[in-house]
Short mmCIF file of C-alpha atoms in Angstrom, two decimals:
data_model
loop_
_atom_site.label_atom_id
_atom_site.label_comp_id
_atom_site.label_asym_id
_atom_site.label_seq_id
_atom_site.Cartn_x
_atom_site.Cartn_y
_atom_site.Cartn_z
CA UNK A 204 21.18 7.02 10.41
CA UNK A 205 23.31 4.54 10.41
CA UNK A 206 21.99 1.48 8.67
CA UNK A 207 23.33 -2.02 9.50
CA UNK A 208 22.23 -3.36 5.98
CA UNK A 209 22.88 -2.30 2.23
CA UNK A 210 20.79 -3.04 -0.64
CA UNK A 211 21.33 -6.57 -2.04
CA UNK A 212 22.22 -8.14 1.69
CA UNK A 213 20.78 -11.28 2.10
CA UNK A 214 18.71 -11.01 5.44
CA UNK A 215 16.99 -13.69 7.82
CA UNK A 216 13.83 -12.28 9.73
CA UNK A 217 14.11 -13.14 13.21
CA UNK A 218 12.05 -15.96 14.40
CA UNK A 219 10.36 -13.83 17.50
CA UNK A 220 6.84 -13.80 19.12
CA UNK A 221 6.82 -10.61 20.95
CA UNK A 222 3.59 -9.44 22.76
CA UNK A 223 1.91 -6.42 21.47
CA UNK A 224 1.55 -4.56 18.32
CA UNK A 225 3.88 -6.20 16.11
CA UNK A 226 4.29 -5.26 12.30
CA UNK A 227 6.70 -7.93 11.37
CA UNK A 228 4.05 -10.24 9.28
CA UNK A 229 4.03 -13.95 10.31
CA UNK A 230 4.14 -15.31 7.00
CA UNK A 231 8.00 -13.99 6.73
CA UNK A 232 9.04 -14.77 10.51
CA UNK A 233 12.30 -16.89 10.34
CA UNK A 234 12.39 -16.46 6.37
CA UNK A 235 15.46 -14.98 4.26
CA UNK A 236 15.21 -12.45 1.40
CA UNK A 237 17.01 -9.90 -0.33
CA UNK A 238 17.29 -6.23 0.97
CA UNK A 239 15.70 -4.20 -2.02
CA UNK A 240 15.85 -0.91 -0.61
CA UNK A 241 16.53 1.21 2.89
CA UNK A 242 13.33 3.19 3.15
CA UNK A 243 14.66 5.90 6.40
CA UNK A 244 14.19 5.86 9.88
CA UNK A 245 10.56 5.78 11.46
CA UNK A 246 9.57 5.54 15.07
CA UNK A 247 9.23 2.10 16.55
CA UNK A 248 5.49 0.87 15.70
CA UNK A 249 5.74 -1.29 18.34
CA UNK A 250 6.11 1.48 20.93
CA UNK A 251 3.70 4.08 19.34
CA UNK A 252 0.89 1.67 19.57
CA UNK A 253 0.78 2.37 23.33
CA UNK A 254 1.46 5.91 23.07
CA UNK A 255 5.17 5.86 23.82
CA UNK A 256 7.50 8.12 21.81
CA UNK A 257 9.00 5.36 19.44
CA UNK A 258 12.16 6.89 19.55
CA UNK A 259 14.80 6.43 18.95
CA UNK A 260 13.63 5.96 15.19
CA UNK A 261 14.64 2.74 13.55
CA UNK A 262 16.25 1.92 10.20
CA UNK A 263 13.51 0.05 8.11
CA UNK A 264 14.01 -1.50 4.83
CA UNK A 265 11.67 -3.21 1.89
CA UNK A 266 12.84 -6.76 1.60
CA UNK A 267 12.54 -9.09 -1.29
CA UNK A 268 11.02 -12.77 -0.73
CA UNK A 269 10.55 -15.33 -3.51
CA UNK A 270 6.94 -16.93 -3.36
CA UNK A 271 8.36 -20.26 -4.11
CA UNK A 272 10.50 -20.06 -1.18
CA UNK A 273 7.66 -18.86 1.23
CA UNK A 274 4.92 -21.10 0.52
CA UNK A 275 5.53 -24.46 0.25
CA UNK A 276 2.60 -24.92 -2.77
CA UNK A 277 2.81 -21.89 -4.45
CA UNK A 278 1.57 -22.66 -7.89
CA UNK A 279 2.75 -19.65 -9.58
CA UNK A 280 5.42 -18.60 -11.45
CA UNK A 281 9.20 -18.98 -10.05
CA UNK A 282 9.91 -15.51 -10.78
CA UNK A 283 6.80 -14.56 -8.57
CA UNK A 284 8.12 -11.96 -5.21
CA UNK A 285 6.77 -10.16 -2.46
CA UNK A 286 8.32 -7.02 -1.10
CA UNK A 287 7.62 -6.24 2.70
CA UNK A 288 8.99 -3.21 4.76
CA UNK A 289 10.97 -4.66 7.86
CA UNK A 290 12.23 -3.15 10.73
CA UNK A 291 16.01 -3.19 11.59
CA UNK A 292 15.59 -5.03 14.95
CA UNK A 293 13.82 -7.51 13.17
CA UNK A 294 16.43 -8.72 10.68
CA UNK A 295 19.92 -10.61 11.21
CA UNK A 296 22.97 -11.44 8.45
CA UNK B 542 -15.04 -12.41 -1.49
CA UNK B 543 -17.58 -10.82 1.33
CA UNK B 544 -19.17 -7.53 0.61
CA UNK B 545 -18.90 -5.15 3.00
CA UNK B 546 -20.25 -1.77 3.98
CA UNK B 547 -18.07 1.41 4.55
CA UNK B 548 -19.14 2.55 7.56
CA UNK B 549 -20.36 6.50 7.32
CA UNK B 550 -23.06 8.47 8.60
CA UNK B 551 -25.17 8.04 5.43
CA UNK B 552 -25.19 4.52 5.95
CA UNK B 553 -29.23 3.70 5.84
CA UNK B 554 -28.62 0.69 7.69
CA UNK B 555 -29.20 -0.12 11.69
CA UNK B 556 -26.04 1.30 13.47
CA UNK B 557 -23.60 -0.89 14.84
CA UNK B 558 -22.11 -0.71 18.48
CA UNK B 559 -18.85 0.90 17.37
CA UNK B 560 -20.85 3.33 14.99
CA UNK B 561 -23.11 4.25 17.79
CA UNK B 562 -19.99 4.39 19.97
CA UNK B 563 -18.31 6.59 17.50
CA UNK B 564 -21.28 8.89 17.17
CA UNK B 565 -21.50 9.25 20.89
CA UNK B 566 -17.70 9.92 21.57
CA UNK B 567 -17.94 12.42 19.05
CA UNK B 568 -21.02 14.18 20.41
CA UNK B 569 -19.33 14.40 23.56
CA UNK B 570 -15.76 16.10 22.21
CA UNK B 571 -18.22 18.40 20.35
CA UNK B 572 -20.08 19.05 23.79
CA UNK B 573 -16.83 19.37 25.23
CA UNK B 574 -15.84 21.91 22.89
CA UNK B 575 -12.68 19.94 22.12
CA UNK B 576 -13.99 20.83 18.37
CA UNK B 577 -16.74 21.99 16.70
CA UNK B 578 -19.34 20.16 14.30
CA UNK B 579 -18.32 22.36 11.47
CA UNK B 580 -14.82 21.12 12.20
CA UNK B 581 -16.01 17.83 11.33
CA UNK B 582 -17.70 18.89 8.00
CA UNK B 583 -14.27 20.42 7.14
CA UNK B 584 -12.88 16.94 7.70
CA UNK B 585 -14.89 14.75 5.99
CA UNK B 586 -15.55 16.87 3.04
CA UNK B 587 -11.27 17.17 2.49
CA UNK B 588 -10.93 13.44 2.63
CA UNK B 589 -14.37 13.14 0.25
CA UNK B 590 -12.66 15.68 -2.12
CA UNK B 591 -9.65 13.43 -3.03
CA UNK B 592 -10.33 10.51 -5.53
CA UNK B 593 -8.46 8.38 -7.58
CA UNK B 594 -8.20 11.18 -10.18
CA UNK B 595 -5.67 12.77 -8.29
CA UNK B 596 -3.68 10.11 -8.72
CA UNK B 597 -4.44 9.45 -12.68
CA UNK B 598 -2.89 13.00 -13.03
CA UNK B 599 0.35 11.56 -11.83
CA UNK B 600 0.21 8.66 -14.19
CA UNK B 601 -0.51 10.86 -17.00
CA UNK B 602 2.22 13.04 -16.32
CA UNK B 603 4.51 10.50 -15.96
CA UNK B 604 3.32 8.61 -19.46
CA UNK B 605 3.98 12.05 -21.65
CA UNK B 606 7.32 12.81 -19.47
CA UNK B 607 10.09 10.76 -18.89
CA UNK B 608 12.14 12.80 -16.66
CA UNK B 609 9.08 13.43 -14.40
CA UNK B 610 8.52 9.41 -14.46
CA UNK B 611 12.13 9.21 -12.95
CA UNK B 612 11.69 11.48 -10.20
CA UNK B 613 8.54 9.90 -9.66
CA UNK B 614 10.09 6.37 -9.15
CA UNK B 615 13.12 8.14 -7.31
CA UNK B 616 10.73 9.91 -4.54
CA UNK B 617 7.17 9.30 -4.80
CA UNK B 618 6.04 12.30 -2.44
CA UNK B 619 8.14 15.29 -4.08
CA UNK B 620 7.30 14.30 -7.66
CA UNK B 621 3.63 14.43 -6.60
CA UNK B 622 3.63 17.52 -4.68
CA UNK B 623 5.29 18.97 -8.01
CA UNK B 624 1.62 18.76 -9.38
CA UNK B 625 0.38 21.03 -6.28
CA UNK B 626 -1.55 17.61 -4.52
CA UNK B 627 -0.91 17.61 -0.77
CA UNK B 628 0.51 14.49 0.13
CA UNK B 629 0.66 15.43 4.05
CA UNK B 630 3.68 13.29 5.39
CA UNK B 631 3.15 10.26 3.15
CA UNK B 632 6.23 8.19 2.03
CA UNK B 633 5.23 7.17 -1.38
CA UNK B 634 6.53 4.57 -3.26
CA UNK B 635 6.05 4.26 -6.58
CA UNK B 636 6.11 1.24 -8.67
CA UNK B 637 5.93 0.91 -12.37
CA UNK B 638 4.64 -2.02 -14.22
CA UNK B 639 6.54 -2.92 -17.15
CA UNK B 640 6.48 -6.09 -19.74
CA UNK B 641 8.42 -8.01 -17.39
CA UNK B 642 6.95 -7.14 -13.99
CA UNK B 643 3.36 -6.82 -12.50
CA UNK B 644 3.07 -4.97 -8.97
CA UNK B 645 0.04 -5.32 -6.90
CA UNK B 646 -0.36 -3.54 -3.39
CA UNK B 647 -1.62 -5.04 -0.30
CA UNK B 648 -1.90 -4.09 3.41
CA UNK B 649 -1.68 -7.77 5.17
CA UNK B 650 -2.07 -5.99 8.74
CA UNK B 651 -4.65 -3.58 8.40
CA UNK B 652 -5.57 -1.67 5.30
CA UNK B 653 -2.86 1.16 4.58
CA UNK B 654 -3.44 3.01 1.65
CA UNK B 655 -2.08 6.10 0.00
CA UNK B 656 -5.07 7.76 1.17
CA UNK B 657 -4.03 11.62 0.02
CA UNK B 658 -3.70 10.81 -3.58
CA UNK B 659 -6.44 7.95 -4.08
CA UNK B 660 -8.68 8.85 -1.58
CA UNK B 661 -10.54 6.19 0.73
CA UNK B 662 -9.95 2.46 -0.02
CA UNK B 663 -12.89 0.42 -1.69
CA UNK B 664 -14.35 -2.11 0.70
CA UNK B 665 -12.90 -5.15 -1.53
CA UNK B 666 -8.80 -3.88 -0.08
CA UNK B 667 -9.90 -3.98 3.23
CA UNK B 668 -11.40 -7.43 3.20
CA UNK B 669 -9.73 -10.09 5.13
CA UNK B 670 -9.93 -12.48 1.77
CA UNK B 671 -8.12 -9.69 -0.03
CA UNK B 672 -5.78 -8.99 2.44
CA UNK B 673 -4.84 -12.75 3.09
CA UNK B 674 -4.66 -13.93 -0.74
CA UNK B 675 -3.14 -11.18 -2.42
CA UNK B 676 0.14 -12.31 -0.55
CA UNK B 677 -0.53 -16.43 -0.94
CA UNK B 678 -2.15 -16.73 -4.79
CA UNK B 679 -1.66 -12.91 -6.33
CA UNK B 680 -2.23 -14.58 -9.66
CA UNK B 681 -5.73 -16.13 -8.55
CA UNK B 682 -6.66 -13.20 -7.15
CA UNK B 683 -5.41 -10.65 -10.43
CA UNK B 684 -7.67 -13.54 -12.36
CA UNK B 685 -10.98 -13.07 -9.97
CA UNK B 686 -10.25 -9.04 -11.42
CA UNK B 687 -9.94 -10.73 -14.94
CA UNK B 688 -6.43 -9.63 -14.96
CA UNK B 689 -4.45 -12.66 -16.41
CA UNK B 690 -0.62 -12.79 -16.16
CA UNK B 691 1.69 -14.85 -18.09
CA UNK B 692 4.14 -17.48 -16.26
CA UNK B 693 7.25 -15.22 -17.62
CA UNK B 694 6.15 -12.00 -16.13
CA UNK B 695 7.22 -11.94 -12.67
CA UNK B 696 4.37 -11.10 -10.20
CA UNK B 697 5.26 -8.62 -7.30
CA UNK B 698 2.99 -7.99 -4.17
CA UNK B 699 4.18 -5.06 -2.23
CA UNK B 700 2.93 -5.25 1.23
CA UNK B 701 2.54 -2.07 3.17
CA UNK B 702 3.55 -3.28 6.94
CA UNK B 703 4.88 0.02 7.79
CA UNK B 704 5.35 3.26 6.90
CA UNK B 705 5.55 3.64 3.16
CA UNK B 706 2.36 3.72 0.79
CA UNK B 707 2.58 2.42 -2.72
CA UNK B 708 1.17 3.48 -5.99
CA UNK B 709 1.21 1.46 -8.93
CA UNK B 710 2.36 2.91 -12.06
CA UNK B 711 0.37 1.09 -14.58
CA UNK B 712 1.52 0.77 -18.57
CA UNK B 713 0.43 2.73 -20.96
CA UNK B 714 -1.60 1.29 -23.23
CA UNK B 715 -1.03 0.86 -26.99
CA UNK B 716 -3.26 3.42 -29.47
CA UNK B 717 -3.10 6.33 -27.09
CA UNK B 718 -0.02 8.29 -29.13
CA UNK B 719 -1.23 12.16 -29.67
CA UNK B 720 -3.63 11.73 -26.50
CA UNK B 721 -3.44 14.72 -24.60
CA UNK B 722 -2.30 14.33 -21.03
CA UNK B 723 -6.39 15.17 -19.74
CA UNK B 724 -7.48 12.59 -21.91
CA UNK B 725 -5.03 10.01 -20.74
CA UNK B 726 -5.73 10.39 -17.32
CA UNK B 727 -9.63 9.59 -18.00
CA UNK B 728 -8.03 6.12 -19.02
CA UNK B 729 -6.29 5.70 -15.37
CA UNK B 730 -8.86 4.22 -13.14
CA UNK B 731 -8.68 3.33 -9.16
CA UNK B 732 -8.08 -0.12 -9.69
CA UNK B 733 -5.06 0.00 -12.11
CA UNK B 734 -3.07 1.87 -9.43
CA UNK B 735 -3.65 -1.07 -6.68
CA UNK B 736 -2.66 -3.39 -9.51
CA UNK B 737 -5.72 -5.56 -9.68
CA UNK B 738 -6.67 -4.38 -13.24
CA UNK B 739 -4.83 -2.97 -16.33
CA UNK B 740 -5.30 0.26 -17.97
CA UNK B 741 -7.50 -0.72 -21.04
CA UNK B 742 -6.93 0.68 -25.00
CA UNK B 743 -9.00 3.18 -25.61
CA UNK B 744 -12.31 2.74 -28.26
#
């Protein structure tokens, strides 16, 4: 598996709204985070949900976001974060 | 948060539409010979046999064996299988609570949960309230579970949006020196491995 991004890279989640089964949550679309780890390659859930093969497997990353940056009125600590698993085809530099 | 009943054949309440549908489909499949009623029983029993006690064993082992803990943090599923616990294709990521970081697990999209290790998730974990609030206001959710986290500690939420499943490795409480692995495992509850609670010191 060749991964486009490395741990520590700043990445932005594409602001897209495709139809069907998507596992990229709305609250991170268009937002920027840092790659925390490369999880490996897995079948594309957007195809698996419709009985298709999901192949070729896509690289999956855990991306860390700052809560203060995600939510305008976040009242917790500025240190707080959320780690989200995101597929490579949803990420850009 | 709204109380929800888990769906099951032992439920005494009137069956809803989807429960009746599930029963009808199951009985048709048995009639057609796709599987037997015994197959269904065994599958249910296999799921029921799994409980948070399995996760507690993993936590206790990590507490007493630093090398095991490193392996667990590096490859959760492989380390769990070392203890004879079957992970059946689960991609387990173990996240460690430290004096600097408190971890909390949620699946905002559905209810992904490390079932192979902890069994079935509690109803509150599957509720819309938990799933939306855990990422939005984790400290308020934690406070409602009786778990206060100081501002100087990072609250790190893990949203299981894809193929990983998460286990929180809670901190070993003080006053547990010299306890056996079995005694330590008995201190560890399900909620401490989801991250909404801390392991209480004994006595």
